[in-house]
């Protein structure tokens, strides 16, 4: 089965940037729709971004639009989340997710985490001065 391992989290100052990476094993990530969810303290877990296997369907949450971007490297079997202009409210645990059956992604799917069957262990991002 597919396994996902996130890395790249850490402490960053407001306005700074951070790049998260998700390494997959056990299967070919190119066959999956992938994405990122986050758990912010005091809030419900929310979808941040997703990308289908072909890369032609990409969605980014309004709260991070213009600051975050998702990308994938099929040769390395990874998916990344580039986070720019980070804000304290971005602090939380970020999870890499994937689903083999989901062929499309958008706001509808980011609002429904049950569509994503595979989850990583999460990596903590702390935005603080």
JSON list of C-alpha atoms in Angstrom, two decimals:
[
{"chain": "A", "resi": 1, "resn": "UNK", "atom": "CA", "xyz": [0.00, 0.00, 0.00]},
{"chain": "A", "resi": 2, "resn": "UNK", "atom": "CA", "xyz": [0.98, 3.60, -0.46]},
{"chain": "A", "resi": 3, "resn": "UNK", "atom": "CA", "xyz": [2.92, 5.26, 2.35]},
{"chain": "A", "resi": 4, "resn": "UNK", "atom": "CA", "xyz": [3.47, 8.99, 2.66]},
{"chain": "A", "resi": 5, "resn": "UNK", "atom": "CA", "xyz": [6.12, 10.77, 4.71]},
{"chain": "A", "resi": 6, "resn": "UNK", "atom": "CA", "xyz": [6.18, 14.55, 5.06]},
{"chain": "A", "resi": 7, "resn": "UNK", "atom": "CA", "xyz": [9.24, 16.64, 5.76]},
{"chain": "A", "resi": 8, "resn": "UNK", "atom": "CA", "xyz": [10.32, 20.27, 5.71]},
{"chain": "A", "resi": 9, "resn": "UNK", "atom": "CA", "xyz": [8.29, 21.64, 8.58]},
{"chain": "A", "resi": 10, "resn": "UNK", "atom": "CA", "xyz": [9.82, 23.91, 11.16]},
{"chain": "A", "resi": 11, "resn": "UNK", "atom": "CA", "xyz": [9.90, 27.37, 12.65]},
{"chain": "A", "resi": 12, "resn": "UNK", "atom": "CA", "xyz": [9.72, 30.37, 10.34]},
{"chain": "A", "resi": 13, "resn": "UNK", "atom": "CA", "xyz": [9.11, 34.07, 10.87]},
{"chain": "A", "resi": 14, "resn": "UNK", "atom": "CA", "xyz": [6.01, 35.81, 9.53]},
{"chain": "A", "resi": 15, "resn": "UNK", "atom": "CA", "xyz": [6.54, 36.73, 5.91]},
{"chain": "A", "resi": 16, "resn": "UNK", "atom": "CA", "xyz": [9.01, 33.93, 5.44]},
{"chain": "A", "resi": 17, "resn": "UNK", "atom": "CA", "xyz": [8.85, 30.90, 3.20]},
{"chain": "A", "resi": 18, "resn": "UNK", "atom": "CA", "xyz": [8.95, 27.17, 3.70]},
{"chain": "A", "resi": 19, "resn": "UNK", "atom": "CA", "xyz": [8.76, 24.21, 1.36]},
{"chain": "A", "resi": 20, "resn": "UNK", "atom": "CA", "xyz": [7.17, 20.97, 2.47]},
{"chain": "A", "resi": 21, "resn": "UNK", "atom": "CA", "xyz": [7.91, 17.70, 0.75]},
{"chain": "A", "resi": 22, "resn": "UNK", "atom": "CA", "xyz": [6.03, 14.42, 0.74]},
{"chain": "A", "resi": 23, "resn": "UNK", "atom": "CA", "xyz": [7.85, 11.25, -0.21]},
{"chain": "A", "resi": 24, "resn": "UNK", "atom": "CA", "xyz": [5.79, 8.29, -1.35]},
{"chain": "A", "resi": 25, "resn": "UNK", "atom": "CA", "xyz": [6.66, 4.62, -1.26]},
{"chain": "A", "resi": 26, "resn": "UNK", "atom": "CA", "xyz": [4.88, 1.38, -1.99]},
{"chain": "A", "resi": 27, "resn": "UNK", "atom": "CA", "xyz": [3.19, 2.74, -5.09]},
{"chain": "A", "resi": 28, "resn": "UNK", "atom": "CA", "xyz": [3.56, 5.25, -7.88]},
{"chain": "A", "resi": 29, "resn": "UNK", "atom": "CA", "xyz": [2.34, 8.64, -6.75]},
{"chain": "A", "resi": 30, "resn": "UNK", "atom": "CA", "xyz": [1.78, 9.71, -10.34]},
{"chain": "A", "resi": 31, "resn": "UNK", "atom": "CA", "xyz": [-1.29, 7.46, -10.32]},
{"chain": "A", "resi": 32, "resn": "UNK", "atom": "CA", "xyz": [-2.86, 9.40, -7.46]},
{"chain": "A", "resi": 33, "resn": "UNK", "atom": "CA", "xyz": [-4.58, 12.65, -6.87]},
{"chain": "A", "resi": 34, "resn": "UNK", "atom": "CA", "xyz": [-2.49, 14.29, -4.14]},
{"chain": "A", "resi": 35, "resn": "UNK", "atom": "CA", "xyz": [-2.96, 17.14, -1.75]},
{"chain": "A", "resi": 36, "resn": "UNK", "atom": "CA", "xyz": [-2.26, 18.82, 1.54]},
{"chain": "A", "resi": 37, "resn": "UNK", "atom": "CA", "xyz": [-4.50, 19.30, 4.55]},
{"chain": "A", "resi": 38, "resn": "UNK", "atom": "CA", "xyz": [-3.66, 21.16, 7.72]},
{"chain": "A", "resi": 39, "resn": "UNK", "atom": "CA", "xyz": [-4.76, 21.13, 11.32]},
{"chain": "A", "resi": 40, "resn": "UNK", "atom": "CA", "xyz": [-4.60, 24.64, 12.77]},
{"chain": "A", "resi": 41, "resn": "UNK", "atom": "CA", "xyz": [-5.10, 24.92, 16.54]},
{"chain": "A", "resi": 42, "resn": "UNK", "atom": "CA", "xyz": [-8.64, 25.94, 17.36]},
{"chain": "A", "resi": 43, "resn": "UNK", "atom": "CA", "xyz": [-9.94, 25.26, 13.87]},
{"chain": "A", "resi": 44, "resn": "UNK", "atom": "CA", "xyz": [-11.33, 22.35, 11.91]},
{"chain": "A", "resi": 45, "resn": "UNK", "atom": "CA", "xyz": [-8.94, 20.46, 9.72]},
{"chain": "A", "resi": 46, "resn": "UNK", "atom": "CA", "xyz": [-8.99, 22.04, 6.27]},
{"chain": "A", "resi": 47, "resn": "UNK", "atom": "CA", "xyz": [-7.88, 21.25, 2.78]},
{"chain": "A", "resi": 48, "resn": "UNK", "atom": "CA", "xyz": [-5.04, 23.45, 1.59]},
{"chain": "A", "resi": 49, "resn": "UNK", "atom": "CA", "xyz": [-4.40, 22.32, -1.94]},
{"chain": "A", "resi": 50, "resn": "UNK", "atom": "CA", "xyz": [-4.69, 19.36, -4.26]},
{"chain": "A", "resi": 51, "resn": "UNK", "atom": "CA", "xyz": [-3.59, 18.23, -7.69]},
{"chain": "A", "resi": 52, "resn": "UNK", "atom": "CA", "xyz": [-4.86, 15.39, -9.81]},
{"chain": "A", "resi": 53, "resn": "UNK", "atom": "CA", "xyz": [-2.54, 12.85, -11.39]},
{"chain": "A", "resi": 54, "resn": "UNK", "atom": "CA", "xyz": [-2.31, 14.65, -14.71]},
{"chain": "A", "resi": 55, "resn": "UNK", "atom": "CA", "xyz": [-1.72, 18.01, -13.05]},
{"chain": "A", "resi": 56, "resn": "UNK", "atom": "CA", "xyz": [-4.49, 19.61, -15.04]},
{"chain": "A", "resi": 57, "resn": "UNK", "atom": "CA", "xyz": [-6.81, 19.98, -12.07]},
{"chain": "A", "resi": 58, "resn": "UNK", "atom": "CA", "xyz": [-5.35, 22.03, -9.23]},
{"chain": "A", "resi": 59, "resn": "UNK", "atom": "CA", "xyz": [-7.13, 23.66, -6.34]},
{"chain": "A", "resi": 60, "resn": "UNK", "atom": "CA", "xyz": [-5.86, 26.03, -3.66]},
{"chain": "A", "resi": 61, "resn": "UNK", "atom": "CA", "xyz": [-7.83, 27.14, -0.63]},
{"chain": "A", "resi": 62, "resn": "UNK", "atom": "CA", "xyz": [-8.86, 30.79, -0.55]},
{"chain": "A", "resi": 63, "resn": "UNK", "atom": "CA", "xyz": [-7.01, 31.28, 2.72]},
{"chain": "A", "resi": 64, "resn": "UNK", "atom": "CA", "xyz": [-3.66, 30.52, 1.07]},
{"chain": "A", "resi": 65, "resn": "UNK", "atom": "CA", "xyz": [-4.31, 31.44, -2.55]},
{"chain": "A", "resi": 66, "resn": "UNK", "atom": "CA", "xyz": [-1.50, 33.51, -3.98]},
{"chain": "A", "resi": 67, "resn": "UNK", "atom": "CA", "xyz": [0.87, 32.36, -1.25]},
{"chain": "A", "resi": 68, "resn": "UNK", "atom": "CA", "xyz": [0.93, 28.57, -1.47]},
{"chain": "A", "resi": 69, "resn": "UNK", "atom": "CA", "xyz": [1.44, 26.36, -4.49]},
{"chain": "A", "resi": 70, "resn": "UNK", "atom": "CA", "xyz": [1.45, 22.62, -5.00]},
{"chain": "A", "resi": 71, "resn": "UNK", "atom": "CA", "xyz": [3.77, 20.75, -7.32]},
{"chain": "A", "resi": 72, "resn": "UNK", "atom": "CA", "xyz": [4.78, 17.19, -8.00]},
{"chain": "A", "resi": 73, "resn": "UNK", "atom": "CA", "xyz": [7.90, 15.44, -9.20]},
{"chain": "A", "resi": 74, "resn": "UNK", "atom": "CA", "xyz": [6.97, 12.10, -10.67]},
{"chain": "A", "resi": 75, "resn": "UNK", "atom": "CA", "xyz": [10.59, 11.07, -11.16]},
{"chain": "A", "resi": 76, "resn": "UNK", "atom": "CA", "xyz": [11.18, 11.41, -7.42]},
{"chain": "A", "resi": 77, "resn": "UNK", "atom": "CA", "xyz": [7.73, 10.16, -6.49]},
{"chain": "A", "resi": 78, "resn": "UNK", "atom": "CA", "xyz": [7.11, 13.26, -4.39]},
{"chain": "A", "resi": 79, "resn": "UNK", "atom": "CA", "xyz": [4.70, 16.13, -4.00]},
{"chain": "A", "resi": 80, "resn": "UNK", "atom": "CA", "xyz": [5.62, 19.50, -2.52]},
{"chain": "A", "resi": 81, "resn": "UNK", "atom": "CA", "xyz": [3.91, 22.50, -1.03]},
{"chain": "A", "resi": 82, "resn": "UNK", "atom": "CA", "xyz": [5.68, 25.82, -1.46]},
{"chain": "A", "resi": 83, "resn": "UNK", "atom": "CA", "xyz": [4.53, 28.26, 1.21]},
{"chain": "A", "resi": 84, "resn": "UNK", "atom": "CA", "xyz": [5.35, 31.94, 0.86]},
{"chain": "A", "resi": 85, "resn": "UNK", "atom": "CA", "xyz": [4.45, 35.01, 2.90]},
{"chain": "A", "resi": 86, "resn": "UNK", "atom": "CA", "xyz": [3.64, 32.83, 5.87]},
{"chain": "A", "resi": 87, "resn": "UNK", "atom": "CA", "xyz": [1.36, 34.16, 8.56]},
{"chain": "A", "resi": 88, "resn": "UNK", "atom": "CA", "xyz": [0.93, 33.13, 12.20]},
{"chain": "A", "resi": 89, "resn": "UNK", "atom": "CA", "xyz": [-2.47, 31.69, 11.32]},
{"chain": "A", "resi": 90, "resn": "UNK", "atom": "CA", "xyz": [-0.72, 29.22, 9.01]},
{"chain": "A", "resi": 91, "resn": "UNK", "atom": "CA", "xyz": [0.73, 27.50, 12.07]},
{"chain": "A", "resi": 92, "resn": "UNK", "atom": "CA", "xyz": [-0.34, 23.90, 12.33]},
{"chain": "A", "resi": 93, "resn": "UNK", "atom": "CA", "xyz": [0.30, 20.32, 11.36]},
{"chain": "A", "resi": 94, "resn": "UNK", "atom": "CA", "xyz": [0.38, 19.77, 7.62]},
{"chain": "A", "resi": 95, "resn": "UNK", "atom": "CA", "xyz": [-0.60, 16.41, 6.18]},
{"chain": "A", "resi": 96, "resn": "UNK", "atom": "CA", "xyz": [0.19, 14.97, 2.80]},
{"chain": "A", "resi": 97, "resn": "UNK", "atom": "CA", "xyz": [-2.77, 13.08, 1.36]},
{"chain": "A", "resi": 98, "resn": "UNK", "atom": "CA", "xyz": [-3.47, 10.98, -1.71]},
{"chain": "A", "resi": 99, "resn": "UNK", "atom": "CA", "xyz": [-6.20, 8.97, -3.34]},
{"chain": "A", "resi": 100, "resn": "UNK", "atom": "CA", "xyz": [-6.01, 6.48, -6.18]},
{"chain": "A", "resi": 101, "resn": "UNK", "atom": "CA", "xyz": [-9.67, 6.70, -7.18]},
{"chain": "A", "resi": 102, "resn": "UNK", "atom": "CA", "xyz": [-10.12, 10.46, -7.21]},
{"chain": "A", "resi": 103, "resn": "UNK", "atom": "CA", "xyz": [-9.53, 11.71, -10.74]},
{"chain": "A", "resi": 104, "resn": "UNK", "atom": "CA", "xyz": [-10.39, 15.36, -10.17]},
{"chain": "A", "resi": 105, "resn": "UNK", "atom": "CA", "xyz": [-9.77, 17.89, -7.43]},
{"chain": "A", "resi": 106, "resn": "UNK", "atom": "CA", "xyz": [-11.27, 21.22, -6.54]},
{"chain": "A", "resi": 107, "resn": "UNK", "atom": "CA", "xyz": [-12.88, 23.13, -3.68]},
{"chain": "A", "resi": 108, "resn": "UNK", "atom": "CA", "xyz": [-15.54, 20.44, -3.38]},
{"chain": "A", "resi": 109, "resn": "UNK", "atom": "CA", "xyz": [-12.93, 17.82, -2.57]},
{"chain": "A", "resi": 110, "resn": "UNK", "atom": "CA", "xyz": [-10.81, 20.03, -0.35]},
{"chain": "A", "resi": 111, "resn": "UNK", "atom": "CA", "xyz": [-13.88, 20.43, 1.81]},
{"chain": "A", "resi": 112, "resn": "UNK", "atom": "CA", "xyz": [-14.30, 16.68, 2.13]},
{"chain": "A", "resi": 113, "resn": "UNK", "atom": "CA", "xyz": [-11.27, 14.95, 3.55]},
{"chain": "A", "resi": 114, "resn": "UNK", "atom": "CA", "xyz": [-12.93, 11.54, 3.32]},
{"chain": "A", "resi": 115, "resn": "UNK", "atom": "CA", "xyz": [-12.15, 11.53, -0.39]},
{"chain": "A", "resi": 116, "resn": "UNK", "atom": "CA", "xyz": [-8.48, 11.16, 0.42]},
{"chain": "A", "resi": 117, "resn": "UNK", "atom": "CA", "xyz": [-7.78, 7.67, 1.67]},
{"chain": "A", "resi": 118, "resn": "UNK", "atom": "CA", "xyz": [-4.03, 7.86, 2.24]},
{"chain": "A", "resi": 119, "resn": "UNK", "atom": "CA", "xyz": [-2.49, 10.19, 4.82]},
{"chain": "A", "resi": 120, "resn": "UNK", "atom": "CA", "xyz": [1.00, 10.92, 6.00]},
{"chain": "A", "resi": 121, "resn": "UNK", "atom": "CA", "xyz": [1.97, 11.40, 9.63]},
{"chain": "A", "resi": 122, "resn": "UNK", "atom": "CA", "xyz": [2.08, 15.17, 9.39]},
{"chain": "A", "resi": 123, "resn": "UNK", "atom": "CA", "xyz": [4.78, 17.79, 9.82]},
{"chain": "A", "resi": 124, "resn": "UNK", "atom": "CA", "xyz": [4.57, 20.80, 12.12]},
{"chain": "A", "resi": 125, "resn": "UNK", "atom": "CA", "xyz": [4.84, 24.31, 10.74]},
{"chain": "A", "resi": 126, "resn": "UNK", "atom": "CA", "xyz": [5.21, 27.13, 13.25]},
{"chain": "A", "resi": 127, "resn": "UNK", "atom": "CA", "xyz": [5.05, 30.73, 12.09]},
{"chain": "A", "resi": 128, "resn": "UNK", "atom": "CA", "xyz": [6.18, 33.04, 14.85]},
{"chain": "A", "resi": 129, "resn": "UNK", "atom": "CA", "xyz": [8.49, 35.97, 15.46]}
]
